[in-house]
Amino acid sequence: MSEPVARPPSHLFYQSRQRRPLLDRGEGVYLYDVEGNAYLDGSSGAMVSNIGHSNPRVIEAMRRQIEKATFGYRLHFENEPAEMLAAETAKRMPGDLDRIFFVSGGSEAVESCLKLARQYAIAVGQAQRWKVISRFPSYHGSTLGALSVTGMASMTAPFAPMMREMPKIPAPTCYLDPDRDETSLEERGLRYAEALREQIRREGADTVLAFIVEPIGGASTGALVPPPGYLKRIREICDEFGVLLIYDEVMTGAGRTGKFLGADHWPEAAPDIIAMSKGFAAGYAPLGAMAAPKRLVEPVLDKGGFIHGYTYAGNPMACAAGLAVLGEIDRLDLVGAAERQGATLKARLQALQQRYPFIIDVRGEGLLLAFELGRDRESMAPLPKEMNGFVELVEEAYKRKLILYSRRTRGGVDGEHFLVCPPLIVTDEQIDEIIEKLSGALDAFADRHDLPRAA
Ligand code: PLP
């Protein structure tokens, strides 16, 4: 484990007592502490800093806006950055999703989707629809509404009595299926999709409002890519029962997976509503968005308005940042870069599997990549929990100045995966550096726990 950081006592608190070095500055894929140490940001923070740190064009756009106005409340003024960002965002959305609602983060974006879906149902005379089905595992945010659709026991359990937990179906973790050697991936994928139909029937089809899904998994499943045919069948099932399909693109949006949206990988399964945040303003400002079509928004506005909103919605400085970020994604072709560099990094991670048999899976799309640890690839069983691999390996990497992001894979309780998601500007040399530091961390972890390793 890394040495405890000697820092003066703090009035701040977050999840634990863990202390970290004081951040000085960021540049490209690196973050520097006040001692001058450079850390390679191998997870873009929490899959946020897609365009890298301290991008001069974004900073300049923000500076220009700050000098004019930092805040104008949406009930009193429209502002140009918000208007322009809404238009630019709408252009990048699939199908008819051309109405944009701004928020300050991912949980707020998800809450907004749930509330729009519900108010739409009321507006069109279907007030009996209120259940939102989601998957287990999944992560949709930490406010109580977003938690109600989150499938991660470690995060939801304490709050169960305080919220209305929503029905869950299993996420398509095909790589763990007991019949994975006998049954095709496609067949198993469709089996997972059929679980939605069964759940809708169980709940009573006329009570089900929506199904929310991360098109490619994020923190909870570790970059789980859906099997072929899965999302298409999900779309068909939603249509069959008049259930709205919500894509949580908080992590997958803004180029991370090698397309602008996760949805763009499956145009045949376009959603009705999209939640975005993280890479959308890439850490330059707290910003998120919901995209929805006129056919859902107008009935709600006609019936007296959308009963929902946040003070900072459409903040001019945040929107100026978001607009400049979209500009940089285009100018630098970061969507293409995610696809190309993602293929390189994924191949390098797969090569590590040969040396470290306790890497039981490498998965993901574009630069949303993860590897999972376990006993061996035959059993796919997790490592003993006491090994605490999901903390230890991150600390070994941190000691080597590589930042990784880990979570427990199986419902937040067992197993461990590590997201390797550098900014989309990552170069081949920086991928070499990631792999070299990661190998050092894996060696130290293997030595400590006497885990097998190929020569
Ligand atoms: N949805 C997904 C898919 C996420 O990955 C996250 C954050 O990790 C959220 C929602 C919540 O976003 P935030 O932490 O900005 O509220």
Short mmCIF file of C-alpha atoms and ligand atoms in Angstrom, two decimals:
data_model
loop_
_atom_site.label_atom_id
_atom_site.label_comp_id
_atom_site.label_asym_id
_atom_site.label_seq_id
_atom_site.Cartn_x
_atom_site.Cartn_y
_atom_site.Cartn_z
CA MET A 1 0.00 0.00 0.00
CA SER A 2 1.24 3.52 -0.61
CA GLU A 3 2.66 5.51 2.27
CA PRO A 4 0.03 7.53 4.14
CA VAL A 5 0.16 11.08 2.82
CA ALA A 6 1.33 13.56 5.44
CA ARG A 7 -1.22 16.33 5.13
CA PRO A 8 -2.68 18.69 7.71
CA PRO A 9 -6.07 17.77 9.19
CA SER A 10 -8.99 18.65 6.95
CA HIS A 11 -12.54 19.81 7.49
CA LEU A 12 -13.56 17.95 4.35
CA PHE A 13 -14.94 14.48 4.35
CA TYR A 14 -16.04 12.07 1.64
CA GLN A 15 -16.51 8.29 1.67
CA SER A 16 -13.57 7.36 3.88
CA ARG A 17 -10.62 8.73 5.81
CA GLN A 18 -8.28 8.16 2.90
CA ARG A 19 -6.02 11.14 2.19
CA ARG A 20 -4.44 11.93 -1.15
CA PRO A 21 -1.75 14.36 -2.33
CA LEU A 22 -2.76 17.95 -3.00
CA LEU A 23 -3.44 18.58 -6.68
CA ASP A 24 -1.43 21.34 -8.28
CA ARG A 25 -2.20 21.27 -11.99
CA GLY A 26 -3.24 19.13 -14.92
CA GLU A 27 -1.85 18.95 -18.42
CA GLY A 28 -2.97 16.53 -21.14
CA VAL A 29 -3.22 13.05 -19.65
CA TYR A 30 -1.18 14.00 -16.55
CA LEU A 31 -2.08 15.44 -13.16
CA TYR A 32 0.66 16.95 -10.95
CA ASP A 33 0.68 17.19 -7.17
CA VAL A 34 2.25 20.11 -5.30
CA GLU A 35 5.46 18.09 -4.85
CA GLY A 36 5.79 17.98 -8.64
CA ASN A 37 4.92 14.29 -9.04
CA ALA A 38 3.20 13.49 -12.36
CA TYR A 39 0.35 10.97 -12.32
CA LEU A 40 -0.91 9.41 -15.54
CA ASP A 41 -4.68 9.78 -15.37
CA GLY A 42 -5.49 6.26 -16.52
CA SER A 43 -9.18 6.55 -15.66
CA SER A 44 -9.83 10.19 -16.69
CA GLY A 45 -10.80 10.68 -13.03
CA ALA A 46 -14.13 8.87 -12.96
CA MET A 47 -14.26 8.54 -16.79
CA VAL A 48 -14.75 12.31 -17.01
CA SER A 49 -11.69 14.03 -18.49
CA ASN A 50 -12.18 12.75 -22.04
CA ILE A 51 -10.37 15.61 -23.78
CA GLY A 52 -7.51 15.73 -21.26
CA HIS A 53 -6.62 18.35 -18.68
CA SER A 54 -6.14 22.11 -19.15
CA ASN A 55 -7.20 22.27 -22.77
CA PRO A 56 -6.34 25.89 -23.74
CA ARG A 57 -9.29 26.37 -26.11
CA VAL A 58 -11.81 25.29 -23.50
CA ILE A 59 -10.17 27.48 -20.86
CA GLU A 60 -10.22 30.43 -23.23
CA ALA A 61 -13.92 29.89 -24.05
CA MET A 62 -14.72 29.73 -20.34
CA ARG A 63 -12.63 32.83 -19.63
CA ARG A 64 -14.44 34.80 -22.32
CA GLN A 65 -17.80 33.80 -20.84
CA ILE A 66 -16.78 34.48 -17.24
CA GLU A 67 -15.77 38.01 -18.21
CA LYS A 68 -19.28 38.61 -19.58
CA ALA A 69 -21.62 36.77 -17.17
CA THR A 70 -21.23 33.78 -14.87
CA PHE A 71 -24.87 33.31 -13.93
CA GLY A 72 -28.25 34.28 -15.26
CA TYR A 73 -31.18 32.37 -13.82
CA ARG A 74 -33.18 30.50 -16.46
CA LEU A 75 -36.50 32.02 -15.32
CA HIS A 76 -35.07 35.49 -15.94
CA PHE A 77 -32.82 35.12 -18.99
CA GLU A 78 -31.95 32.91 -21.89
CA ASN A 79 -28.22 32.72 -22.54
CA GLU A 80 -26.31 32.15 -25.73
CA PRO A 81 -23.96 29.34 -24.60
CA ALA A 82 -26.95 27.30 -23.37
CA GLU A 83 -28.86 27.88 -26.61
CA MET A 84 -25.84 26.97 -28.72
CA LEU A 85 -24.94 23.93 -26.67
CA ALA A 86 -28.53 22.66 -26.82
CA ALA A 87 -28.48 23.01 -30.62
CA GLU A 88 -25.06 21.33 -30.95
CA THR A 89 -26.12 18.51 -28.62
CA ALA A 90 -29.41 17.96 -30.45
CA LYS A 91 -27.46 17.54 -33.71
CA ARG A 92 -25.55 14.63 -32.20
CA MET A 93 -28.57 12.77 -30.81
CA PRO A 94 -30.19 9.80 -32.54
CA GLY A 95 -33.66 9.89 -34.11
CA ASP A 96 -35.99 12.64 -32.95
CA LEU A 97 -34.27 13.43 -29.62
CA ASP A 98 -33.83 17.13 -30.24
CA ARG A 99 -35.02 18.69 -26.96
CA ILE A 100 -32.32 19.28 -24.34
CA PHE A 101 -32.65 19.85 -20.59
CA PHE A 102 -29.48 20.86 -18.72
CA VAL A 103 -28.42 19.70 -15.26
CA SER A 104 -25.21 19.70 -13.23
CA GLY A 105 -24.28 16.01 -13.11
CA GLY A 106 -25.11 12.42 -13.92
CA SER A 107 -27.48 11.65 -11.04
CA GLU A 108 -29.49 14.78 -11.87
CA ALA A 109 -29.61 13.76 -15.53
CA VAL A 110 -30.99 10.33 -14.58
CA GLU A 111 -33.54 11.84 -12.17
CA SER A 112 -34.67 14.15 -14.96
CA CYS A 113 -35.23 11.21 -17.34
CA LEU A 114 -37.30 9.35 -14.74
CA LYS A 115 -39.41 12.42 -14.01
CA LEU A 116 -39.97 13.32 -17.67
CA ALA A 117 -41.08 9.76 -18.41
CA ARG A 118 -43.50 9.83 -15.47
CA GLN A 119 -44.97 13.23 -16.30
CA TYR A 120 -45.39 12.19 -19.92
CA ALA A 121 -47.38 9.13 -18.83
CA ILE A 122 -49.63 11.34 -16.69
CA ALA A 123 -50.01 13.85 -19.51
CA VAL A 124 -51.23 11.21 -21.96
CA GLY A 125 -53.65 9.59 -19.54
CA GLN A 126 -51.47 6.66 -18.44
CA ALA A 127 -50.97 7.62 -14.81
CA GLN A 128 -50.97 3.94 -13.79
CA ARG A 129 -47.48 3.62 -15.31
CA TRP A 130 -44.78 4.35 -12.74
CA LYS A 131 -42.43 1.37 -12.52
CA VAL A 132 -38.98 1.77 -14.03
CA ILE A 133 -37.24 -1.53 -14.63
CA SER A 134 -33.44 -1.55 -14.59
CA ARG A 135 -30.65 -4.12 -14.38
CA PHE A 136 -28.57 -5.79 -11.72
CA PRO A 137 -25.73 -4.86 -11.55
CA SER A 138 -26.03 -1.29 -12.76
CA TYR A 139 -25.14 2.19 -11.61
CA HIS A 140 -27.30 5.22 -12.30
CA GLY A 141 -26.26 7.67 -9.58
CA SER A 142 -26.42 8.28 -5.88
CA THR A 143 -29.48 10.48 -5.28
CA LEU A 144 -32.42 8.48 -3.93
CA GLY A 145 -34.30 8.45 -7.25
CA ALA A 146 -31.26 7.35 -9.25
CA LEU A 147 -30.43 4.83 -6.50
CA SER A 148 -33.89 3.28 -6.80
CA VAL A 149 -32.94 2.09 -10.30
CA THR A 150 -29.33 1.29 -9.36
CA GLY A 151 -28.47 -2.38 -8.97
CA MET A 152 -25.54 -2.38 -6.58
CA ALA A 153 -26.36 -3.83 -3.19
CA SER A 154 -23.39 -2.20 -1.47
CA MET A 155 -24.72 1.26 -2.35
CA THR A 156 -28.46 0.79 -2.07
CA ALA A 157 -28.94 -1.46 0.99
CA PRO A 158 -28.72 1.21 3.74
CA PHE A 159 -31.34 3.33 2.01
CA ALA A 160 -33.82 0.61 1.13
CA PRO A 161 -36.45 1.73 3.68
CA MET A 162 -36.23 5.32 2.41
CA MET A 163 -36.84 4.72 -1.26
CA ARG A 164 -39.09 2.83 -3.61
CA GLU A 165 -36.76 0.23 -5.02
CA MET A 166 -37.57 -0.54 -8.65
CA PRO A 167 -37.70 -4.00 -10.29
CA LYS A 168 -34.42 -5.38 -11.68
CA ILE A 169 -33.51 -7.91 -14.36
CA PRO A 170 -30.05 -9.47 -14.64
CA ALA A 171 -27.46 -7.57 -16.72
CA PRO A 172 -26.21 -9.72 -19.65
CA THR A 173 -23.04 -11.00 -18.00
CA CYS A 174 -22.63 -13.63 -20.72
CA TYR A 175 -18.97 -14.22 -19.88
CA LEU A 176 -20.13 -15.84 -16.61
CA ASP A 177 -22.94 -17.99 -18.03
CA PRO A 178 -22.63 -21.64 -16.90
CA ASP A 179 -23.60 -22.78 -20.46
CA ARG A 180 -21.15 -20.41 -22.21
CA ASP A 181 -19.36 -23.27 -23.96
CA GLU A 182 -22.52 -24.91 -25.34
CA THR A 183 -24.85 -22.01 -26.19
CA SER A 184 -24.08 -19.18 -28.64
CA LEU A 185 -23.52 -15.67 -27.39
CA GLU A 186 -26.47 -14.45 -29.43
CA GLU A 187 -28.85 -17.03 -27.95
CA ARG A 188 -27.77 -16.17 -24.45
CA GLY A 189 -28.07 -12.45 -25.22
CA LEU A 190 -31.66 -12.94 -26.33
CA ARG A 191 -32.33 -14.93 -23.20
CA TYR A 192 -31.21 -11.94 -21.12
CA ALA A 193 -33.41 -9.63 -23.20
CA GLU A 194 -36.42 -11.92 -22.71
CA ALA A 195 -36.00 -11.39 -18.96
CA LEU A 196 -37.36 -7.88 -19.60
CA ARG A 197 -40.53 -9.26 -21.20
CA GLU A 198 -41.01 -11.64 -18.26
CA GLN A 199 -40.47 -8.84 -15.74
CA ILE A 200 -42.93 -6.54 -17.54
CA ARG A 201 -45.56 -9.32 -17.47
CA ARG A 202 -44.84 -10.02 -13.80
CA GLU A 203 -45.25 -6.35 -12.89
CA GLY A 204 -48.39 -5.91 -15.02
CA ALA A 205 -47.58 -4.38 -18.40
CA ASP A 206 -49.80 -1.34 -17.90
CA THR A 207 -47.90 -0.33 -14.73
CA VAL A 208 -44.45 -0.26 -16.38
CA LEU A 209 -43.25 3.19 -17.37
CA ALA A 210 -39.69 2.69 -18.61
CA PHE A 211 -36.59 0.54 -18.81
CA ILE A 212 -33.28 2.25 -18.05
CA VAL A 213 -29.98 0.79 -19.19
CA GLU A 214 -26.32 1.75 -19.63
CA PRO A 215 -25.83 0.77 -23.31
CA ILE A 216 -22.28 -0.26 -22.41
CA GLY A 217 -21.77 -0.87 -18.72
CA GLY A 218 -19.77 1.51 -16.57
CA ALA A 219 -18.67 1.36 -12.96
CA SER A 220 -20.94 -1.47 -11.85
CA THR A 221 -20.28 -4.09 -14.52
CA GLY A 222 -16.89 -2.82 -15.71
CA ALA A 223 -17.40 -1.91 -19.38
CA LEU A 224 -19.83 -4.77 -20.10
CA VAL A 225 -20.64 -4.79 -23.82
CA PRO A 226 -24.10 -6.17 -24.63
CA PRO A 227 -24.20 -9.37 -26.70
CA PRO A 228 -25.28 -9.19 -30.36
CA GLY A 229 -29.03 -8.69 -30.77
CA TYR A 230 -29.61 -7.83 -27.11
CA LEU A 231 -30.47 -4.12 -27.39
CA LYS A 232 -32.48 -4.64 -30.58
CA ARG A 233 -34.68 -7.16 -28.76
CA ILE A 234 -34.90 -4.83 -25.75
CA ARG A 235 -36.17 -2.08 -28.08
CA GLU A 236 -38.76 -4.46 -29.58
CA ILE A 237 -40.00 -5.51 -26.15
CA CYS A 238 -40.31 -1.87 -25.02
CA ASP A 239 -42.31 -1.08 -28.17
CA GLU A 240 -44.55 -4.09 -27.67
CA PHE A 241 -45.61 -2.90 -24.21
CA GLY A 242 -45.46 0.89 -24.69
CA VAL A 243 -42.51 1.09 -22.29
CA LEU A 244 -40.07 3.99 -22.74
CA LEU A 245 -36.42 3.08 -23.31
CA ILE A 246 -33.95 5.30 -21.43
CA TYR A 247 -30.22 5.12 -22.15
CA ASP A 248 -27.97 6.23 -19.33
CA GLU A 249 -25.06 7.59 -21.37
CA VAL A 250 -23.52 9.46 -18.46
CA MET A 251 -20.30 7.46 -18.91
CA THR A 252 -20.61 6.22 -22.50
CA GLY A 253 -21.51 9.58 -24.05
CA ALA A 254 -19.26 12.19 -25.67
CA GLY A 255 -17.03 9.82 -27.61
CA ARG A 256 -15.74 7.53 -24.87
CA THR A 257 -16.68 4.27 -26.65
CA GLY A 258 -15.48 5.19 -30.16
CA LYS A 259 -18.86 6.58 -31.26
CA PHE A 260 -20.33 9.84 -29.99
CA LEU A 261 -22.94 7.86 -28.03
CA GLY A 262 -23.12 4.26 -26.93
CA ALA A 263 -26.47 4.28 -28.77
CA ASP A 264 -24.64 4.90 -32.05
CA HIS A 265 -23.27 1.33 -31.95
CA TRP A 266 -26.85 0.01 -32.27
CA PRO A 267 -28.85 2.42 -34.47
CA GLU A 268 -31.58 -0.22 -34.69
CA ALA A 269 -32.24 0.20 -30.96
CA ALA A 270 -32.46 3.98 -30.53
CA PRO A 271 -33.72 5.10 -27.10
CA ASP A 272 -36.58 7.47 -26.25
CA ILE A 273 -34.59 9.49 -23.69
CA ILE A 274 -30.85 9.91 -23.02
CA ALA A 275 -28.97 11.01 -19.88
CA MET A 276 -25.45 12.45 -20.28
CA SER A 277 -22.78 14.03 -18.11
CA LYS A 278 -19.10 13.26 -17.33
CA GLY A 279 -17.33 13.60 -20.72
CA PHE A 280 -20.01 16.04 -21.90
CA ALA A 281 -18.13 18.90 -20.24
CA ALA A 282 -15.09 16.68 -19.57
CA GLY A 283 -14.50 17.96 -16.05
CA TYR A 284 -14.26 21.64 -17.06
CA ALA A 285 -17.61 22.38 -15.39
CA PRO A 286 -20.31 20.43 -13.55
CA LEU A 287 -22.71 19.78 -16.41
CA GLY A 288 -25.09 17.13 -17.65
CA ALA A 289 -28.05 16.91 -19.98
CA MET A 290 -31.19 15.00 -20.78
CA ALA A 291 -32.14 14.65 -24.45
CA ALA A 292 -35.74 13.82 -25.29
CA PRO A 293 -38.06 14.08 -28.28
CA LYS A 294 -40.78 16.63 -28.84
CA ARG A 295 -43.37 13.82 -28.71
CA LEU A 296 -42.56 13.35 -24.99
CA VAL A 297 -41.82 16.95 -24.05
CA GLU A 298 -44.74 18.76 -25.70
CA PRO A 299 -47.57 16.85 -23.95
CA VAL A 300 -45.90 17.60 -20.60
CA LEU A 301 -45.54 21.31 -21.40
CA ASP A 302 -49.13 21.38 -22.69
CA LYS A 303 -50.42 19.97 -19.40
CA GLY A 304 -48.97 22.74 -17.26
CA GLY A 305 -45.21 22.24 -17.52
CA PHE A 306 -42.36 19.99 -16.42
CA ILE A 307 -42.39 19.92 -12.62
CA HIS A 308 -38.67 19.62 -12.16
CA GLY A 309 -35.54 21.76 -12.32
CA TYR A 310 -32.21 22.70 -10.76
CA THR A 311 -30.89 26.15 -9.92
CA TYR A 312 -27.75 25.76 -12.02
CA ALA A 313 -29.54 24.43 -15.13
CA GLY A 314 -28.06 26.00 -18.24
CA ASN A 315 -25.41 27.91 -16.32
CA PRO A 316 -23.67 30.08 -18.96
CA MET A 317 -20.13 29.28 -17.85
CA ALA A 318 -20.81 25.52 -17.70
CA CYS A 319 -22.49 25.63 -21.11
CA ALA A 320 -19.60 27.63 -22.61
CA ALA A 321 -17.30 24.87 -21.34
CA GLY A 322 -19.56 22.16 -22.78
CA LEU A 323 -19.73 23.89 -26.14
CA ALA A 324 -15.95 24.24 -26.33
CA VAL A 325 -15.56 20.58 -25.32
CA LEU A 326 -17.83 19.47 -28.19
CA GLY A 327 -15.73 21.68 -30.47
CA GLU A 328 -12.53 19.96 -29.33
CA ILE A 329 -14.05 16.48 -29.70
CA ASP A 330 -14.73 17.36 -33.36
CA ARG A 331 -11.53 19.32 -34.08
CA LEU A 332 -9.27 16.59 -32.69
CA ASP A 333 -11.46 13.73 -33.95
CA LEU A 334 -11.54 12.29 -30.45
CA VAL A 335 -14.33 9.88 -31.34
CA GLY A 336 -12.06 8.31 -33.97
CA ALA A 337 -9.14 8.47 -31.53
CA ALA A 338 -11.17 6.57 -28.92
CA GLU A 339 -11.81 3.84 -31.45
CA ARG A 340 -8.17 3.60 -32.65
CA GLN A 341 -6.37 4.01 -29.34
CA GLY A 342 -9.00 1.86 -27.65
CA ALA A 343 -8.18 -1.01 -30.03
CA THR A 344 -4.46 -0.61 -29.23
CA LEU A 345 -4.95 -0.44 -25.48
CA LYS A 346 -7.41 -3.36 -25.47
CA ALA A 347 -4.92 -5.54 -27.37
CA ARG A 348 -2.22 -4.62 -24.84
CA LEU A 349 -4.52 -5.50 -21.92
CA GLN A 350 -5.38 -8.80 -23.60
CA ALA A 351 -1.66 -9.50 -23.91
CA LEU A 352 -1.35 -9.01 -20.14
CA GLN A 353 -3.86 -11.84 -19.72
CA GLN A 354 -1.23 -14.25 -21.06
CA ARG A 355 1.20 -13.27 -18.32
CA TYR A 356 -1.31 -12.95 -15.48
CA PRO A 357 -3.85 -15.82 -15.48
CA PHE A 358 -5.71 -14.10 -12.66
CA ILE A 359 -6.91 -11.52 -15.22
CA ILE A 360 -10.02 -13.49 -16.15
CA ASP A 361 -11.59 -11.03 -18.59
CA VAL A 362 -10.74 -7.94 -20.66
CA ARG A 363 -13.70 -6.09 -22.14
CA GLY A 364 -15.10 -2.82 -23.38
CA GLU A 365 -15.46 -0.68 -26.45
CA GLY A 366 -13.34 2.27 -27.59
CA LEU A 367 -11.57 3.71 -24.55
CA LEU A 368 -14.17 2.42 -22.08
CA LEU A 369 -12.08 -0.63 -21.16
CA ALA A 370 -11.80 -2.83 -18.10
CA PHE A 371 -10.16 -6.00 -16.87
CA GLU A 372 -11.51 -8.28 -14.19
CA LEU A 373 -9.55 -10.34 -11.66
CA GLY A 374 -10.48 -13.83 -10.50
CA ARG A 375 -9.16 -17.26 -9.60
CA ASP A 376 -8.88 -18.60 -13.17
CA ARG A 377 -10.59 -18.47 -16.54
CA GLU A 378 -12.11 -21.94 -16.19
CA SER A 379 -14.12 -21.27 -13.03
CA MET A 380 -14.40 -17.46 -13.47
CA ALA A 381 -14.69 -17.44 -9.67
CA PRO A 382 -13.74 -14.20 -7.92
CA LEU A 383 -10.55 -13.90 -5.87
CA PRO A 384 -11.03 -14.33 -2.12
CA LYS A 385 -12.65 -11.18 -0.80
CA GLU A 386 -10.04 -10.80 1.96
CA MET A 387 -7.40 -10.21 -0.70
CA ASN A 388 -9.06 -6.87 -1.22
CA GLY A 389 -7.65 -6.76 -4.72
CA PHE A 390 -9.87 -3.92 -5.86
CA VAL A 391 -8.20 -1.61 -3.33
CA GLU A 392 -4.70 -3.11 -3.31
CA LEU A 393 -4.07 -3.10 -7.04
CA VAL A 394 -5.27 0.49 -7.37
CA GLU A 395 -2.86 1.46 -4.58
CA GLU A 396 0.03 -0.41 -6.24
CA ALA A 397 -0.71 1.48 -9.45
CA TYR A 398 -1.03 4.78 -7.58
CA LYS A 399 2.42 4.20 -6.01
CA ARG A 400 3.71 3.97 -9.58
CA LYS A 401 1.82 7.17 -10.45
CA LEU A 402 -0.83 5.48 -12.54
CA ILE A 403 -4.47 6.24 -11.70
CA LEU A 404 -6.98 3.39 -12.15
CA TYR A 405 -10.64 3.10 -11.13
CA SER A 406 -11.93 -0.10 -9.53
CA ARG A 407 -15.22 -1.49 -8.30
CA ARG A 408 -16.54 -4.80 -7.06
CA THR A 409 -18.05 -6.52 -10.09
CA ARG A 410 -20.77 -8.80 -8.87
CA GLY A 411 -23.46 -6.55 -7.49
CA GLY A 412 -20.88 -4.41 -5.73
CA VAL A 413 -20.23 -7.29 -3.34
CA ASP A 414 -17.73 -9.72 -4.88
CA GLY A 415 -15.19 -9.79 -7.68
CA GLU A 416 -13.20 -6.81 -8.88
CA HIS A 417 -12.74 -4.96 -12.12
CA PHE A 418 -10.46 -2.09 -13.04
CA LEU A 419 -11.43 0.53 -15.56
CA VAL A 420 -8.54 1.61 -17.77
CA CYS A 421 -9.97 4.69 -19.47
CA PRO A 422 -7.36 7.37 -20.17
CA PRO A 423 -8.34 10.64 -21.88
CA LEU A 424 -9.13 10.13 -25.57
CA ILE A 425 -5.99 12.12 -26.49
CA VAL A 426 -3.76 9.33 -25.14
CA THR A 427 -0.74 8.60 -27.38
CA ASP A 428 0.95 5.27 -28.19
CA GLU A 429 3.86 6.20 -25.88
CA GLN A 430 1.44 6.95 -23.04
CA ILE A 431 -0.25 3.58 -23.63
CA ASP A 432 3.24 2.00 -23.25
CA GLU A 433 3.59 3.88 -19.97
CA ILE A 434 0.18 2.68 -18.74
CA ILE A 435 1.05 -0.94 -19.54
CA GLU A 436 4.50 -0.70 -17.96
CA LYS A 437 3.16 0.78 -14.72
CA LEU A 438 0.21 -1.60 -14.66
CA SER A 439 2.54 -4.60 -15.12
CA GLY A 440 4.64 -3.39 -12.18
CA ALA A 441 1.49 -3.13 -10.05
CA LEU A 442 0.26 -6.58 -11.14
CA ASP A 443 3.68 -8.10 -10.36
CA ALA A 444 3.67 -6.62 -6.86
CA PHE A 445 0.10 -7.81 -6.28
CA ALA A 446 0.91 -11.32 -7.59
CA ASP A 447 4.05 -11.50 -5.39
CA ARG A 448 2.17 -10.46 -2.27
CA HIS A 449 -0.58 -13.03 -2.76
CA ASP A 450 1.49 -15.74 -4.38
CA LEU A 451 -0.64 -15.70 -7.52
CA PRO A 452 0.49 -17.64 -10.62
CA ARG A 453 2.29 -15.81 -13.43
CA ALA A 454 3.61 -16.93 -16.79
CA ALA A 455 7.30 -16.28 -17.50
N1 PLP B 1 -24.97 7.09 -14.46
C1 PLP B 1 -23.84 6.45 -14.78
C2 PLP B 1 -23.84 5.42 -15.87
C3 PLP B 1 -22.66 6.76 -14.10
O1 PLP B 1 -21.53 6.11 -14.41
C4 PLP B 1 -22.69 7.74 -13.08
C5 PLP B 1 -21.47 8.06 -12.32
O2 PLP B 1 -20.55 7.30 -12.24
C6 PLP B 1 -23.90 8.39 -12.79
C7 PLP B 1 -25.02 8.03 -13.51
C8 PLP B 1 -23.98 9.43 -11.73
O3 PLP B 1 -23.29 10.57 -12.11
P1 PLP B 1 -22.84 11.67 -11.03
O4 PLP B 1 -21.83 11.01 -10.15
O5 PLP B 1 -22.27 12.78 -11.89
O6 PLP B 1 -24.06 12.09 -10.30
#
